[in-house]
């Protein structure tokens, strides 16, 4: 809905020069993680066999990729879409400073025992109706256990 | 003032099936297409090599087709971005054709040079050229060549109805009718003069014979193209001037309308992108450790000027992109801050003094007139950068394979988009098929090619179809902005308060060239100059382009002159417009509608502003309530003369939406730079007018000259800001010389 007078001169130049125009540059760096058409590894299916604590933590670290868009586990780390989860195990819900929690979580009265974390991560909206954690639920029990172990371990550092 | 009672049922839009949408992008075959040349004595041989690229292509504009069921399809060479142009243009064509409106369908022309809007090229090259006939073989032909060369299949400049509609769609409809009548005359063996058309039928009154258009369509296509199809005079209009319901209302209400962002292809993946925050910088390094292992991620691309993450889903791509830490190259732009930019404008204007800069218009001797003036008035105004904030964020889908490319988007200039994709890939335009869809807002933003080029580059790297969608943050921070600007005025008044000199110097001139000028005001001496102050930020046309800031500058200053002369803003403008009947009629109507002389409650004020632009004369009166902490705009009265309002309801809607868009900018609109990067990112810091802030709007239309149509999309915007700030002055005595109002302390 607007005028293109301005476009006039430059386009004319482009048009006249078009015969010899070079194509735009391709990527300077192209990281192909996976080819199109190949399936993403179904991580839900590969529940870790939690033999040792170390491998449980390692599996939890990998599984935490589901959360990483919204959470960090880092002393003094920034809040993202969700709060920093450093030291969350045993902590009262909605107590990370500077994060704007939902009323639902603030008034939930929950203390994040491992069992409470497990039920929240399994289905946040079911455990705390009205929570603003809209994604990231983990259905696999083993993976939840691993994630909680990882968070606890990362908080000990 | 909109006539909703006569509103008729909407014609259906020719259905682009999902397959057609992603398919060939050419006009579906089967029906009979009547080719109508806008240029009758077309030197086809001479022009064909330039414009008719493909095999068997002819230099004709095929804008009318009639099928076996007597359905008339108007092929529209413009894009629909909410402005209702499909409906108005179809009205113009169908009226001249005497088609049955209930059987009219609408089809957007394919991105093909045959549908080029050559009138745009004509007006832009020689805006003052007066050509007596509506058909100007030589002039039109020249411009068709140029326009085609420039790939101007543009929807912009408030041009579609007054240009293409008036000079092409009406002619196409009238020509098609004459061809159908000629074919019927042969078949029935009666003189063509005894036949007439009505409701998609050909009638022979003497013998009471009648038959549908469809019966003659094939024979009509064989007829020679009429040299000068006869156009109707207003008294015979049946559809033009009526508030026909917009054809796109049902699909936009029930959600079936397809926008560029709805493109959907088998095997399509999604790209999220982040450009270097400072335009001109490149991505030096990126840390992708986290992004690489995130769900759904397929590729991470450093494209130099931006980073793209391609994933199975858009959310996944966006989330992974959010974890990438990038370092960017240093550029000269890095040091730019908004305050420093305004300081730079000031020093450049200081340096220019009385003589520097480029003179845009000059008349008489301002220096002498100013020196001898009884009263001298000076003022400086400032406006910030503005983003477009289209509701549909920028997006484009592309698929590059086997040396060919398909592109899907919503673009204001489909042919330009096609060429941009071709140039990006270094292939021929013939190897690019461009599919246009509805635009979820354009305002000039969708006349730029940046999104097309980015998507094409990503698709070339992946070789599979990719839909790139910008986040709102990218949309806000990587726009092509309405420039921030400073404008300084000096005027001299004689002892009676009449303006005798008008000098202005401002930063930038983009377009239209007449935006800073005031030829309609009776001021003997004027001089208007500009100085370019380039920055690394990209400028782009924004609804009403330079009129958006100059309307505010000029009409604020005129109000200051009125005040200095001890006169009322309306009366003062009347004197300035003395002798210009059409202008005065518009100004008077706005004043009358608003009850200009009636008292307002304490703390309320009325302001008036007058700006002719894009061929339409507009005056607006704003009523503002200043009793609260911030201004509350209560009501806007709009009087407008577009020559002739083809669809009064559509015209009024464009005035209303211009007010919503202009009020957003007046109250809140501000893009600022810090360390070279745009500081605003989303609606929390670049707010859009809320529905409870929308003033009541009353539109009065004057049909002042049916031969000279004006635009609708933009002219409602320029008077809005000054009408509001002049009303604030009336209420409070405080003159607002810098926008937006959110920066002004009214306490």
Tab-separated table of N, CA, C and O in Angstrom, chain A residues 45-109:
chain	number	residue	atom	x	y	z
A	45	UNK	N	12.133	-43.538	23.486
A	45	UNK	CA	12.217	-44.986	23.484
A	45	UNK	C	13.491	-45.477	24.177
A	45	UNK	O	13.528	-46.582	24.702
A	46	UNK	N	14.523	-44.675	24.131
A	46	UNK	CA	15.795	-45.158	24.671
A	46	UNK	C	15.953	-44.733	26.124
A	46	UNK	O	16.757	-43.901	26.458
A	47	UNK	N	15.109	-45.318	26.932
A	47	UNK	CA	15.198	-45.060	28.360
A	47	UNK	C	16.515	-45.622	28.874
A	47	UNK	O	16.867	-46.759	28.599
A	48	UNK	N	17.284	-44.839	29.624
A	48	UNK	CA	18.597	-45.313	30.018
A	48	UNK	C	18.492	-46.437	31.048
A	48	UNK	O	17.645	-46.393	31.923
A	49	UNK	N	19.318	-47.390	30.877
A	49	UNK	CA	19.409	-48.420	31.895
A	49	UNK	C	20.289	-47.841	33.005
A	49	UNK	O	21.483	-47.718	32.843
A	50	UNK	N	19.614	-47.477	34.074
A	50	UNK	CA	20.341	-46.731	35.091
A	50	UNK	C	21.166	-47.651	35.974
A	50	UNK	O	20.775	-47.977	37.084
A	51	UNK	N	22.284	-48.090	35.437
A	51	UNK	CA	23.082	-49.025	36.199
A	51	UNK	C	23.887	-48.298	37.274
A	51	UNK	O	23.738	-48.527	38.453
A	52	UNK	N	24.699	-47.390	36.821
A	52	UNK	CA	25.487	-46.666	37.798
A	52	UNK	C	24.952	-45.255	37.873
A	52	UNK	O	24.286	-44.776	36.960
A	53	UNK	N	25.267	-44.573	38.947
A	53	UNK	CA	24.837	-43.198	39.105
A	53	UNK	C	25.412	-42.315	38.005
A	53	UNK	O	24.739	-41.437	37.486
A	54	UNK	N	26.673	-42.557	37.647
A	54	UNK	CA	27.323	-41.747	36.615
A	54	UNK	C	26.603	-41.833	35.284
A	54	UNK	O	26.373	-40.840	34.615
A	55	UNK	N	26.256	-43.039	34.906
A	55	UNK	CA	25.598	-43.149	33.611
A	55	UNK	C	24.183	-42.572	33.695
A	55	UNK	O	23.646	-42.074	32.713
A	56	UNK	N	23.601	-42.630	34.894
A	56	UNK	CA	22.289	-42.015	35.080
A	56	UNK	C	22.394	-40.495	34.871
A	56	UNK	O	21.591	-39.890	34.150
A	57	UNK	N	23.430	-39.905	35.456
A	57	UNK	CA	23.624	-38.463	35.322
A	57	UNK	C	23.910	-38.090	33.866
A	57	UNK	O	23.362	-37.123	33.332
A	58	UNK	N	24.731	-38.905	33.213
A	58	UNK	CA	25.053	-38.633	31.802
A	58	UNK	C	23.783	-38.700	30.957
A	58	UNK	O	23.533	-37.843	30.097
A	59	UNK	N	22.977	-39.717	31.231
A	59	UNK	CA	21.716	-39.838	30.483
A	59	UNK	C	20.820	-38.646	30.780
A	59	UNK	O	20.135	-38.122	29.894
A	60	UNK	N	20.830	-38.197	32.024
A	60	UNK	CA	20.010	-37.052	32.417
A	60	UNK	C	20.464	-35.790	31.725
A	60	UNK	O	19.644	-34.963	31.286
A	61	UNK	N	21.764	-35.662	31.582
A	61	UNK	CA	22.304	-34.477	30.908
A	61	UNK	C	21.791	-34.432	29.457
A	61	UNK	O	21.376	-33.393	28.950
A	62	UNK	N	21.836	-35.604	28.813
A	62	UNK	CA	21.361	-35.670	27.425
A	62	UNK	C	19.862	-35.385	27.365
A	62	UNK	O	19.382	-34.617	26.529
A	63	UNK	N	19.131	-35.993	28.298
A	63	UNK	CA	17.672	-35.815	28.289
A	63	UNK	C	17.289	-34.369	28.611
A	63	UNK	O	16.220	-33.900	28.224
A	64	UNK	N	18.154	-33.671	29.314
A	64	UNK	CA	17.857	-32.290	29.697
A	64	UNK	C	17.770	-31.363	28.471
A	64	UNK	O	17.294	-30.235	28.569
A	65	UNK	N	18.210	-31.859	27.305
A	65	UNK	CA	18.053	-31.092	26.059
A	65	UNK	C	16.613	-30.653	25.829
A	65	UNK	O	16.357	-29.642	25.194
A	66	UNK	N	15.683	-31.440	26.344
A	66	UNK	CA	14.274	-31.079	26.209
A	66	UNK	C	13.964	-29.790	26.982
A	66	UNK	O	13.048	-29.066	26.651
A	67	UNK	N	14.736	-29.554	28.024
A	67	UNK	CA	14.435	-28.430	28.913
A	67	UNK	C	15.268	-27.196	28.582
A	67	UNK	O	14.952	-26.094	29.020
A	68	UNK	N	16.359	-27.407	27.825
A	68	UNK	CA	17.405	-26.395	27.761
A	68	UNK	C	16.973	-25.104	27.062
A	68	UNK	O	17.533	-24.033	27.314
A	69	UNK	N	15.947	-25.216	26.238
A	69	UNK	CA	15.464	-23.990	25.591
A	69	UNK	C	14.912	-23.020	26.635
A	69	UNK	O	14.910	-21.816	26.437
A	70	UNK	N	14.451	-23.558	27.749
A	70	UNK	CA	13.781	-22.709	28.742
A	70	UNK	C	14.504	-22.624	30.077
A	70	UNK	O	14.220	-21.734	30.876
A	71	UNK	N	15.357	-23.587	30.366
A	71	UNK	CA	16.003	-23.601	31.688
A	71	UNK	C	17.508	-23.793	31.593
A	71	UNK	O	17.982	-24.566	30.761
A	72	UNK	N	18.237	-23.158	32.498
A	72	UNK	CA	19.642	-23.532	32.727
A	72	UNK	C	19.727	-24.113	34.143
A	72	UNK	O	18.830	-23.927	34.961
A	73	UNK	N	20.810	-24.856	34.411
A	73	UNK	CA	21.104	-25.310	35.780
A	73	UNK	C	22.499	-24.795	36.074
A	73	UNK	O	23.488	-25.459	35.772
A	74	UNK	N	22.580	-23.595	36.581
A	74	UNK	CA	23.872	-22.941	36.703
A	74	UNK	C	23.810	-21.999	37.877
A	74	UNK	O	22.858	-21.221	37.994
A	75	UNK	N	24.800	-22.052	38.732
A	75	UNK	CA	24.810	-21.126	39.880
A	75	UNK	C	24.796	-19.686	39.336
A	75	UNK	O	25.636	-19.316	38.521
A	76	UNK	N	23.841	-18.911	39.758
A	76	UNK	CA	23.755	-17.518	39.303
A	76	UNK	C	23.353	-17.369	37.842
A	76	UNK	O	23.377	-16.273	37.294
A	77	UNK	N	22.981	-18.498	37.205
A	77	UNK	CA	22.627	-18.450	35.777
A	77	UNK	C	21.331	-17.675	35.544
A	77	UNK	O	20.523	-17.490	36.461
A	78	UNK	N	21.164	-17.237	34.312
A	78	UNK	CA	20.018	-16.379	33.984
A	78	UNK	C	18.739	-17.196	33.889
A	78	UNK	O	18.763	-18.387	33.567
A	79	UNK	N	17.633	-16.548	34.177
A	79	UNK	CA	16.340	-17.149	33.886
A	79	UNK	C	16.062	-17.002	32.397
A	79	UNK	O	16.402	-15.983	31.806
A	80	UNK	N	15.504	-18.043	31.821
A	80	UNK	CA	15.091	-17.915	30.416
A	80	UNK	C	13.569	-17.839	30.391
A	80	UNK	O	12.985	-17.117	31.180
A	81	UNK	N	12.961	-18.595	29.478
A	81	UNK	CA	11.497	-18.652	29.494
A	81	UNK	C	11.048	-19.241	30.826
A	81	UNK	O	10.026	-18.875	31.397
A	82	UNK	N	11.850	-20.180	31.341
A	82	UNK	CA	11.608	-20.750	32.664
A	82	UNK	C	12.749	-20.366	33.599
A	82	UNK	O	13.796	-19.902	33.149
A	83	UNK	N	12.547	-20.576	34.913
A	83	UNK	CA	13.568	-20.155	35.877
A	83	UNK	C	14.819	-21.051	35.852
A	83	UNK	O	14.757	-22.196	35.402
A	84	UNK	N	15.911	-20.517	36.367
A	84	UNK	CA	17.125	-21.281	36.585
A	84	UNK	C	16.793	-22.419	37.564
A	84	UNK	O	16.194	-22.182	38.608
A	85	UNK	N	17.181	-23.653	37.222
A	85	UNK	CA	16.815	-24.786	38.078
A	85	UNK	C	17.939	-25.175	39.040
A	85	UNK	O	17.891	-26.243	39.653
A	86	UNK	N	18.933	-24.324	39.184
A	86	UNK	CA	20.045	-24.625	40.079
A	86	UNK	C	19.517	-24.792	41.508
A	86	UNK	O	18.840	-23.907	42.041
A	87	UNK	N	19.835	-25.951	42.105
A	87	UNK	CA	19.446	-26.179	43.494
A	87	UNK	C	17.955	-26.381	43.710
A	87	UNK	O	17.443	-26.199	44.814
A	88	UNK	N	17.239	-26.767	42.663
A	88	UNK	CA	15.781	-26.849	42.762
A	88	UNK	C	15.331	-27.983	43.691
A	88	UNK	O	14.296	-27.889	44.335
A	89	UNK	N	16.138	-29.067	43.763
A	89	UNK	CA	15.702	-30.213	44.562
A	89	UNK	C	15.686	-29.815	46.035
A	89	UNK	O	16.686	-29.344	46.579
A	90	UNK	N	14.529	-29.935	46.649
A	90	UNK	CA	14.382	-29.579	48.050
A	90	UNK	C	13.935	-28.140	48.269
A	90	UNK	O	13.592	-27.743	49.383
A	91	UNK	N	13.930	-27.362	47.222
A	91	UNK	CA	13.587	-25.934	47.335
A	91	UNK	C	12.066	-25.733	47.244
A	91	UNK	O	11.357	-26.552	46.651
A	92	UNK	N	11.587	-24.637	47.821
A	92	UNK	CA	10.163	-24.334	47.690
A	92	UNK	C	9.868	-23.894	46.255
A	92	UNK	O	10.707	-23.252	45.618
A	93	UNK	N	8.689	-24.255	45.760
A	93	UNK	CA	8.316	-23.862	44.387
A	93	UNK	C	8.274	-22.337	44.275
A	93	UNK	O	8.009	-21.637	45.261
A	94	UNK	N	8.561	-21.886	43.087
A	94	UNK	CA	8.409	-20.454	42.744
A	94	UNK	C	9.266	-19.556	43.623
A	94	UNK	O	8.833	-18.484	44.027
A	95	UNK	N	10.491	-19.985	43.913
A	95	UNK	CA	11.301	-19.133	44.785
A	95	UNK	C	12.588	-18.630	44.129
A	95	UNK	O	13.442	-18.067	44.803
A	96	UNK	N	12.744	-18.830	42.823
A	96	UNK	CA	13.931	-18.281	42.166
A	96	UNK	C	13.727	-16.776	41.970
A	96	UNK	O	12.703	-16.341	41.456
A	97	UNK	N	14.720	-16.033	42.408
A	97	UNK	CA	14.592	-14.584	42.395
A	97	UNK	C	14.520	-14.026	40.961
A	97	UNK	O	15.196	-14.508	40.067
A	98	UNK	N	13.725	-13.046	40.799
A	98	UNK	CA	13.696	-12.324	39.525
A	98	UNK	C	12.873	-13.016	38.454
A	98	UNK	O	12.792	-12.546	37.330
A	99	UNK	N	12.250	-14.174	38.794
A	99	UNK	CA	11.446	-14.829	37.760
A	99	UNK	C	9.967	-14.543	37.995
A	99	UNK	O	9.482	-14.575	39.113
A	100	UNK	N	9.285	-14.267	36.914
A	100	UNK	CA	7.878	-13.914	36.988
A	100	UNK	C	7.018	-15.183	36.877
A	100	UNK	O	6.654	-15.617	35.794
A	101	UNK	N	6.712	-15.795	38.032
A	101	UNK	CA	5.970	-17.061	38.053
A	101	UNK	C	4.485	-16.858	37.848
A	101	UNK	O	3.951	-15.770	38.092
A	102	UNK	N	3.829	-17.931	37.473
A	102	UNK	CA	2.366	-17.899	37.419
A	102	UNK	C	1.823	-17.873	38.842
A	102	UNK	O	2.481	-18.341	39.786
A	103	UNK	N	0.627	-17.350	39.000
A	103	UNK	CA	-0.011	-17.370	40.315
A	103	UNK	C	-0.192	-18.811	40.771
A	103	UNK	O	-0.081	-19.126	41.952
A	104	UNK	N	-0.479	-19.662	39.794
A	104	UNK	CA	-0.754	-21.061	40.126
A	104	UNK	C	0.440	-21.693	40.831
A	104	UNK	O	0.288	-22.340	41.875
A	105	UNK	N	1.635	-21.485	40.285
A	105	UNK	CA	2.804	-22.116	40.892
A	105	UNK	C	3.150	-21.416	42.211
A	105	UNK	O	3.510	-22.074	43.196
A	106	UNK	N	3.005	-20.097	42.214
A	106	UNK	CA	3.347	-19.338	43.420
A	106	UNK	C	2.506	-19.786	44.613
A	106	UNK	O	2.996	-19.894	45.724
A	107	UNK	N	1.255	-20.067	44.338
A	107	UNK	CA	0.370	-20.418	45.463
A	107	UNK	C	0.236	-21.936	45.634
A	107	UNK	O	-0.650	-22.408	46.343
A	108	UNK	N	1.106	-22.692	44.982
A	108	UNK	CA	0.939	-24.157	45.002
A	108	UNK	C	1.342	-24.764	46.343
A	108	UNK	O	0.874	-25.838	46.713
A	109	UNK	N	2.248	-24.111	47.039
A	109	UNK	CA	2.699	-24.650	48.330
A	109	UNK	C	3.610	-25.867	48.203
A	109	UNK	O	3.907	-26.534	49.192
